Coordinates of C-alpha atoms in Angstrom, one line a residue:
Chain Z
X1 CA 0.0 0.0 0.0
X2 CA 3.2 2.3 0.0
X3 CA 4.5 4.2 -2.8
X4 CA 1.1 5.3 -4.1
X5 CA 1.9 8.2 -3.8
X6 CA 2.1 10.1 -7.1
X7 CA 3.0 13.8 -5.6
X8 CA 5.7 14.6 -3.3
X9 CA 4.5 13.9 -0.3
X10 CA 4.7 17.7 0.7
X11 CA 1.3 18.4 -0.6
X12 CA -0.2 15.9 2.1
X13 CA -0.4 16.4 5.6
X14 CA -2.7 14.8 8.3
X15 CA -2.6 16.2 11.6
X16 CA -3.8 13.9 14.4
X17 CA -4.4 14.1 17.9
X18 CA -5.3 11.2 20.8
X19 CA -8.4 13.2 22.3
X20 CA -11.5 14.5 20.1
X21 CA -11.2 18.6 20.0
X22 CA -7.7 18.9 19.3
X23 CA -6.6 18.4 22.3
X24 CA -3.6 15.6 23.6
X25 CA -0.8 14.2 21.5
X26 CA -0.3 15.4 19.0
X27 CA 1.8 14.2 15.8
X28 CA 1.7 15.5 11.9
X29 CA 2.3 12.4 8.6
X30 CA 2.8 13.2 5.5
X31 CA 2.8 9.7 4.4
X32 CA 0.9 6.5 4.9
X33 CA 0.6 5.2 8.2
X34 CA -0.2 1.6 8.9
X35 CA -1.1 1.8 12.3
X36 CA -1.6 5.2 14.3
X37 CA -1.8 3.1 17.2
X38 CA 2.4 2.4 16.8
X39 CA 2.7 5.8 17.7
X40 CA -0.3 6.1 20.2
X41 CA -2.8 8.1 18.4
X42 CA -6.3 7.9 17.7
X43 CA -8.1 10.8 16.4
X44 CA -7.7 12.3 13.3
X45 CA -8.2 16.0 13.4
X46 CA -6.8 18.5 10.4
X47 CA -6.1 17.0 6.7
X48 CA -4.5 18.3 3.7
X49 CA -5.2 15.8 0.6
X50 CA -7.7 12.6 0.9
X51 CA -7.1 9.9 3.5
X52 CA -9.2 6.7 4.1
X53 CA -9.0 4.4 7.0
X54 CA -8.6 1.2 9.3
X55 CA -4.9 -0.8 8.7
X56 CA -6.7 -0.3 5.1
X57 CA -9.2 -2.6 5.9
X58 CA -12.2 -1.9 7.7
X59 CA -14.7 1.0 7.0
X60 CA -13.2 3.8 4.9
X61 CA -13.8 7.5 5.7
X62 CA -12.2 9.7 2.5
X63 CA -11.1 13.5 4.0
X64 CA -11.2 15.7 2.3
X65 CA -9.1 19.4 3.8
X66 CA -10.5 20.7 7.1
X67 CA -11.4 20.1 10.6
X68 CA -12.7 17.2 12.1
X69 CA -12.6 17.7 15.7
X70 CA -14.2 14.5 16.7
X71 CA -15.4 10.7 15.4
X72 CA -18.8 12.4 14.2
X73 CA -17.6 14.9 11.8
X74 CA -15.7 12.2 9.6
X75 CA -18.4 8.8 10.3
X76 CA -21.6 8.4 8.8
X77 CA -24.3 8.4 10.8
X78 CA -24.7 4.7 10.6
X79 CA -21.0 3.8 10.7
X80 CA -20.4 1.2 13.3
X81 CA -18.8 2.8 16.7
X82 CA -15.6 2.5 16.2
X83 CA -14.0 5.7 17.3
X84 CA -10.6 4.6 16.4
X85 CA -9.2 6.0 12.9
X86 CA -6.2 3.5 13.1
X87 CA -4.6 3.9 9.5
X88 CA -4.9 6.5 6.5
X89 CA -2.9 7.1 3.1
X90 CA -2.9 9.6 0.8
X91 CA -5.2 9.2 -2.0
X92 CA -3.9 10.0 -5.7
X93 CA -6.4 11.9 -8.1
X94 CA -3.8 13.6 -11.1
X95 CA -6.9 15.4 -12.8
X96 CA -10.5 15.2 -11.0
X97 CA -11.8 17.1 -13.9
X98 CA -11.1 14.6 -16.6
X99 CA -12.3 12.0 -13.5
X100 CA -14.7 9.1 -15.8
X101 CA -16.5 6.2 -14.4
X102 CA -18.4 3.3 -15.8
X103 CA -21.0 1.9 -13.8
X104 CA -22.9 -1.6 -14.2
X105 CA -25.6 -3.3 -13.2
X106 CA -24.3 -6.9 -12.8
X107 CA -21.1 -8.1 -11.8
X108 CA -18.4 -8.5 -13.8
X109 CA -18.6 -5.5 -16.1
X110 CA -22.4 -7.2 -17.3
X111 CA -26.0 -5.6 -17.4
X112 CA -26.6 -2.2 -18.0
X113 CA -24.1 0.2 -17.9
X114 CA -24.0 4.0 -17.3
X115 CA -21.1 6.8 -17.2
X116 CA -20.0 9.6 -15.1
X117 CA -18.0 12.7 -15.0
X118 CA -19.1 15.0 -12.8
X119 CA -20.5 14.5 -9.3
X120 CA -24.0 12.7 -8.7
X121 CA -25.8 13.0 -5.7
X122 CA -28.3 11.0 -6.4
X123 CA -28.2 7.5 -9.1
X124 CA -31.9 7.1 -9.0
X125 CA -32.4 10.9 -10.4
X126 CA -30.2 10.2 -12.8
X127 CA -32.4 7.1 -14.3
X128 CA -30.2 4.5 -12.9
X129 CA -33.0 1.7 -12.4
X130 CA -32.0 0.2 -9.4
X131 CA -30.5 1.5 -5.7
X132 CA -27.5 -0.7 -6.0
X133 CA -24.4 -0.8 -8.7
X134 CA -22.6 -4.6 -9.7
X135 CA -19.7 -3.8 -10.6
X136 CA -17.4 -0.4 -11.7
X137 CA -14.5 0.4 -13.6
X138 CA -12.4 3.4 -12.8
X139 CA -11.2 5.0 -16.4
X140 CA -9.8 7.5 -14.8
X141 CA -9.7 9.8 -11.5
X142 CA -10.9 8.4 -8.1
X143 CA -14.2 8.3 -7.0
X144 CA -16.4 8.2 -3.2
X145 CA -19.3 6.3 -3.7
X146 CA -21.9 6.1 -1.2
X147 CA -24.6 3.9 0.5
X148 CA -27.6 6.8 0.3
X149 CA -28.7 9.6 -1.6
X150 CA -26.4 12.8 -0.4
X151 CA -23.5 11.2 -0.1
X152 CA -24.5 9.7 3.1
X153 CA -23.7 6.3 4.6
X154 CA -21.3 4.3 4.4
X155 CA -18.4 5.0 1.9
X156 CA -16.3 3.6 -0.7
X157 CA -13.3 4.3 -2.6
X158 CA -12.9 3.9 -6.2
X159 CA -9.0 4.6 -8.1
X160 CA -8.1 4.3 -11.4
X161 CA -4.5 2.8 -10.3
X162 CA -6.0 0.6 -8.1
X163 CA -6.4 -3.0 -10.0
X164 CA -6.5 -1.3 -12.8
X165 CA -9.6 0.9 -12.3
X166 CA -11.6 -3.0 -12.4
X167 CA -14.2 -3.1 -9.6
X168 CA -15.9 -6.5 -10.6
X169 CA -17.7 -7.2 -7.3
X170 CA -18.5 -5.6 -4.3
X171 CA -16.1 -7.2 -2.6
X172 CA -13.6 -5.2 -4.1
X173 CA -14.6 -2.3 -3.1
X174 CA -16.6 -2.7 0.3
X175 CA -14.9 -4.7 2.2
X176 CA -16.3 -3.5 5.7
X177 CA -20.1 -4.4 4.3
X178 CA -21.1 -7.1 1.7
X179 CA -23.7 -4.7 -0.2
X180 CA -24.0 -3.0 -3.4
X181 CA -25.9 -0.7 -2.1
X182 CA -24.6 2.5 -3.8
X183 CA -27.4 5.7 -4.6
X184 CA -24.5 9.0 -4.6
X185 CA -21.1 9.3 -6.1
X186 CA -18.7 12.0 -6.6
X187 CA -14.7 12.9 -7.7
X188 CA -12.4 13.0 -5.2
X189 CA -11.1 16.6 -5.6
X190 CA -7.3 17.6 -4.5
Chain J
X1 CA -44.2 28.4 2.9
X2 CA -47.1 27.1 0.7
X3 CA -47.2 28.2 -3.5
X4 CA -43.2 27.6 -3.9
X5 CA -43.1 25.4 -6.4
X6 CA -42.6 26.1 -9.2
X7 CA -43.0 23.3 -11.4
X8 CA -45.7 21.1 -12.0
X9 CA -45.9 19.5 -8.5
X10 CA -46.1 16.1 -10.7
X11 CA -42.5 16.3 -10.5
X12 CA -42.4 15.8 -6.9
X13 CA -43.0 12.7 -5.0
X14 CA -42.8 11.5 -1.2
X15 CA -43.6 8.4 0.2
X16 CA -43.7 8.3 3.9
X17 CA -44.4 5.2 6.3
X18 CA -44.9 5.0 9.6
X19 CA -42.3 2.3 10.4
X20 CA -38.8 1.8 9.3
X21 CA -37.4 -0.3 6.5
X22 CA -40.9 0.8 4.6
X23 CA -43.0 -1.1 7.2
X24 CA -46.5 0.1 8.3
X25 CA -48.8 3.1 7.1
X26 CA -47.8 4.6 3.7
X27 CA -48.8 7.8 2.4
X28 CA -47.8 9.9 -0.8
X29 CA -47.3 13.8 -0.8
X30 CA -46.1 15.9 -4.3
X31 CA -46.5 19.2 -2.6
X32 CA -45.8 21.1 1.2
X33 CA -46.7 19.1 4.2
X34 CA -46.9 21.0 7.4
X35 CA -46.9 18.4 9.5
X36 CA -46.8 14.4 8.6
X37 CA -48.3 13.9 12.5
X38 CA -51.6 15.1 11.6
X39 CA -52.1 12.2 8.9
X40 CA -50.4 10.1 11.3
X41 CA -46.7 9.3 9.4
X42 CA -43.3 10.2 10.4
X43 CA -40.6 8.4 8.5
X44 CA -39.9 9.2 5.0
X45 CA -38.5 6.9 2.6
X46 CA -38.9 7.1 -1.1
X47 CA -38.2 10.7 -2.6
X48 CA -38.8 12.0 -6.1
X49 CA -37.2 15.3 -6.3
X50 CA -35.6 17.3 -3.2
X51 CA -37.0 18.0 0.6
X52 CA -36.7 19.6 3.7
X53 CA -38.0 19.0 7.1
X54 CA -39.8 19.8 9.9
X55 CA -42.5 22.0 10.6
X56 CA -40.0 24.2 8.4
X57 CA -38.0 24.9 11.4
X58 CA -34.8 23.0 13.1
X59 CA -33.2 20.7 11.4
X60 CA -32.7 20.2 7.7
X61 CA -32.2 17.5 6.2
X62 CA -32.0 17.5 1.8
X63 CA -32.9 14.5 0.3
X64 CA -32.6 13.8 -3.0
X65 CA -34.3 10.7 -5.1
X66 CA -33.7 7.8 -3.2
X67 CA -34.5 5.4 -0.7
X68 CA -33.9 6.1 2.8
X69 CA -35.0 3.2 5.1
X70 CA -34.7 4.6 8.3
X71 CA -33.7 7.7 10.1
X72 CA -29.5 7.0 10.0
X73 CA -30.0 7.1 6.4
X74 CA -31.0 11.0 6.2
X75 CA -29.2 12.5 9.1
X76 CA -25.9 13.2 10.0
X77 CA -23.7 11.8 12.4
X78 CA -24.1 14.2 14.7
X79 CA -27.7 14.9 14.2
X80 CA -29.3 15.1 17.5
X81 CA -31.7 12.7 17.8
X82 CA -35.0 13.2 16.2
X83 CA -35.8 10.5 14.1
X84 CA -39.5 12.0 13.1
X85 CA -39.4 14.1 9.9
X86 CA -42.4 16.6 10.7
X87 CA -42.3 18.0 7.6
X88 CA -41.0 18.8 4.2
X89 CA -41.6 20.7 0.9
X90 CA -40.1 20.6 -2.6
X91 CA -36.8 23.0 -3.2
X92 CA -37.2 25.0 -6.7
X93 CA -34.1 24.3 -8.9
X94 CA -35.1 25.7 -12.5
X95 CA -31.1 25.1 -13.7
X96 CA -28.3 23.6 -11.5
X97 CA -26.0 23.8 -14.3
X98 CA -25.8 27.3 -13.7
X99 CA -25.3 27.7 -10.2
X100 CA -23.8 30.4 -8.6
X101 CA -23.1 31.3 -4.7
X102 CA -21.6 34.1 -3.1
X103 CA -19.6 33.4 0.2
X104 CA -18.2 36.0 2.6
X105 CA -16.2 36.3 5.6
X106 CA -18.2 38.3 7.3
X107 CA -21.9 39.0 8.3
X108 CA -23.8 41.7 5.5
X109 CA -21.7 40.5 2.8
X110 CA -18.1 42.3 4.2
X111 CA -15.1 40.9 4.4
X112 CA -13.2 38.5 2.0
X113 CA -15.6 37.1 -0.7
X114 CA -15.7 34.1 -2.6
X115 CA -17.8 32.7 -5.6
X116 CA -18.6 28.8 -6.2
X117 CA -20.6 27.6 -9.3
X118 CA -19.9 24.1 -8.9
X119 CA -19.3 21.5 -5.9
X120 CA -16.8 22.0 -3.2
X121 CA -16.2 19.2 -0.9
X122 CA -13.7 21.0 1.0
X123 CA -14.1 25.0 1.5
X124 CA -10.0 24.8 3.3
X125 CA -8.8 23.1 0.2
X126 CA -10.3 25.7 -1.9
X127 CA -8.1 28.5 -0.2
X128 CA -11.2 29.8 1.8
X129 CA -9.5 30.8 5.3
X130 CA -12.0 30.2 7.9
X131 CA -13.7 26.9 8.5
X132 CA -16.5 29.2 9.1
X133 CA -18.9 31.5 6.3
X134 CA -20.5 34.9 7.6
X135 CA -22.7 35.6 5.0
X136 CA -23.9 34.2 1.5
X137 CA -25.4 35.6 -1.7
X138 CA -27.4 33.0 -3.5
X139 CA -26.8 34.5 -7.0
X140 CA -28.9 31.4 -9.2
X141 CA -29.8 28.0 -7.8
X142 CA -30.3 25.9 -5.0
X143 CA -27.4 25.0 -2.6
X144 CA -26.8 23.0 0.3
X145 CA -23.9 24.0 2.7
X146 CA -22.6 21.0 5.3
X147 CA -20.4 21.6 8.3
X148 CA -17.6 19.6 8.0
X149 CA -15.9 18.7 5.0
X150 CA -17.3 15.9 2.2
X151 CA -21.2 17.3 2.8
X152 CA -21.0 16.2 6.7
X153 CA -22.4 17.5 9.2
X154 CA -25.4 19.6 10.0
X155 CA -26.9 20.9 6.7
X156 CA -28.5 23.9 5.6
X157 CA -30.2 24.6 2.5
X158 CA -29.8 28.0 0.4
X159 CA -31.9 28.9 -2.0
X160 CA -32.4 31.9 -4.3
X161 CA -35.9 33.0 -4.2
X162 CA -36.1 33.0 -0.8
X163 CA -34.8 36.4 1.3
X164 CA -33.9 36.6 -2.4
X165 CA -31.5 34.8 -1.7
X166 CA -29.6 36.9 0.9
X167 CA -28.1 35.1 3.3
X168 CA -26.5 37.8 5.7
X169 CA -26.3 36.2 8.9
X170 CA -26.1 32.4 10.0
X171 CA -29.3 33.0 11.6
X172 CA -30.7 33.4 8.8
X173 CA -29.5 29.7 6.9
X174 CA -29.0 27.6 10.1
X175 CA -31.9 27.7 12.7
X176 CA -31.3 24.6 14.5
X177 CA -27.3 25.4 14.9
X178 CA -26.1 28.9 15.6
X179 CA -22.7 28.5 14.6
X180 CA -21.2 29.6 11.0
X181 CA -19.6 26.6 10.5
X182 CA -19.4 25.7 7.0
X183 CA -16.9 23.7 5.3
X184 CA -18.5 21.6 2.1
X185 CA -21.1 23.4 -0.4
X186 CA -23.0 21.5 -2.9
X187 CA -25.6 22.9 -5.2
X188 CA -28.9 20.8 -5.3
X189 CA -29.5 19.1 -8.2
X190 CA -32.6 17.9 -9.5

């Protein structure tokens, strides 16, 4: 999971502290970090770039640049409690404004099929027939999808240089919850 | 509140039931509803086009087509509990496509400004200073503004034909919350 890092890692920086509110330990990565808990911290507080989650496994949170001063400003209200944000890496995204997804029905690239560039806030809106997707593939970019309307729920990242932009099954992509459930997407922007 | 739509209110469609995981009474609204609790129904599920809530005061929630099977599904993480949804209406939208907000530092439209015509997922990464907004202009279009970065948080919906579409203080977007806090801005599509 190293060296995925396309930028110098200068552009990146996560600040985190062990107690919500800024407040306790404090330490600053610029880089992936397998396991906050190495160096004793928990809580992930100020970010520069996109960062997901959890020994990259687990349920992902992408964060975007800002404040997060405590588990409920980066969780989904129906994340499972786990206040702990144990790992996070920077996520690459060269262009978000030439970002292009393919979306299918079925597994395996099969069913229907539909295309995005630009953020969607709603699939059903957009005619997409069903609440849940079957598969993805990434053409370029990298993508947040998300279990409800509003990009709320749980979430899921999508890269293009990440097995080759090829989501086949939802195992691929959400590993913390075995459902395509999938009704908002958007870019990941830098 | 009543006579703000502006398209046919065929457009629009809500399907509220009384129970969870669309269990129990069902009723359909396509225009305002005051208040669900005087046809007996509090939990809205299946949307056709884009709604607020609650008696038109406290918190907002903006849902767009979708299914949402239970009250984690439309609130935040930090929502405070309320998992009835008194009440909702349609938002107008005529073009999303040409969107266009003003931000500024200050309260009254002084201080730095800022202009946004398409999605910002992170208000910081965007060069905007504060993780807080003191005023907005609502120059075209419907927009939702979220607390924390990625459209987190407490919501609050903006909208040009209303206060035409001065925003000058937060109490004048964010009833339920009195803080400024405002680090994500979407525009509603429909």
């Amino acid at each position: 999971m190293t060296h995925r890092c396309r930028r110098s890692s200068g552009l990146w920086k996560i600040v985190v502290w062990d107690e919500p509110f800024f407040q306790g330990k404090k330490h600053e990565f610029t880089s992936d970090c397998y396991s906050t808990l190495d160096h004793g911290f928990s809580t992930v507080v100020r970010v520069t770039g996109s960062f997901e989650h959890c020994g990259f496994q687990g349920q992902q949170f992408v964060l975007e640049r800002g404040e997060y001063p405590c588990w409920e400003a980066w969780s989904g209200s129906n994340a499972y409690h786990v206040e702990r944000m144990c790992s996070f890496r920077p996520i690459a995204c060269a262009d978000y404004g030439r970002s292009r997804l393919m979306l299918f029905e079925e597994e395996n690239f099969q069913g229907k099929r539909g295309e995005l560039s630009d953020d969607c806030p709603s699939l059903p809106a957009l005619g997409w027939g069903s609440n849940a997707v079957g598969s993805f593939f990434v053409r370029s970019g990298a993508w947040v999808c998300s279990q409800y309307p509003g990009y709320r729920g749980f979430q899921y990242l999508l890269e293009s240089d990440i097995h080759a932009g090829e989501y086949k099954h939802v195992r691929e992509w959400g590993s913390h919850v075995q459902t395509g459930q999938v009704q908002s997407i958007r870019r990941v922007q830098q």
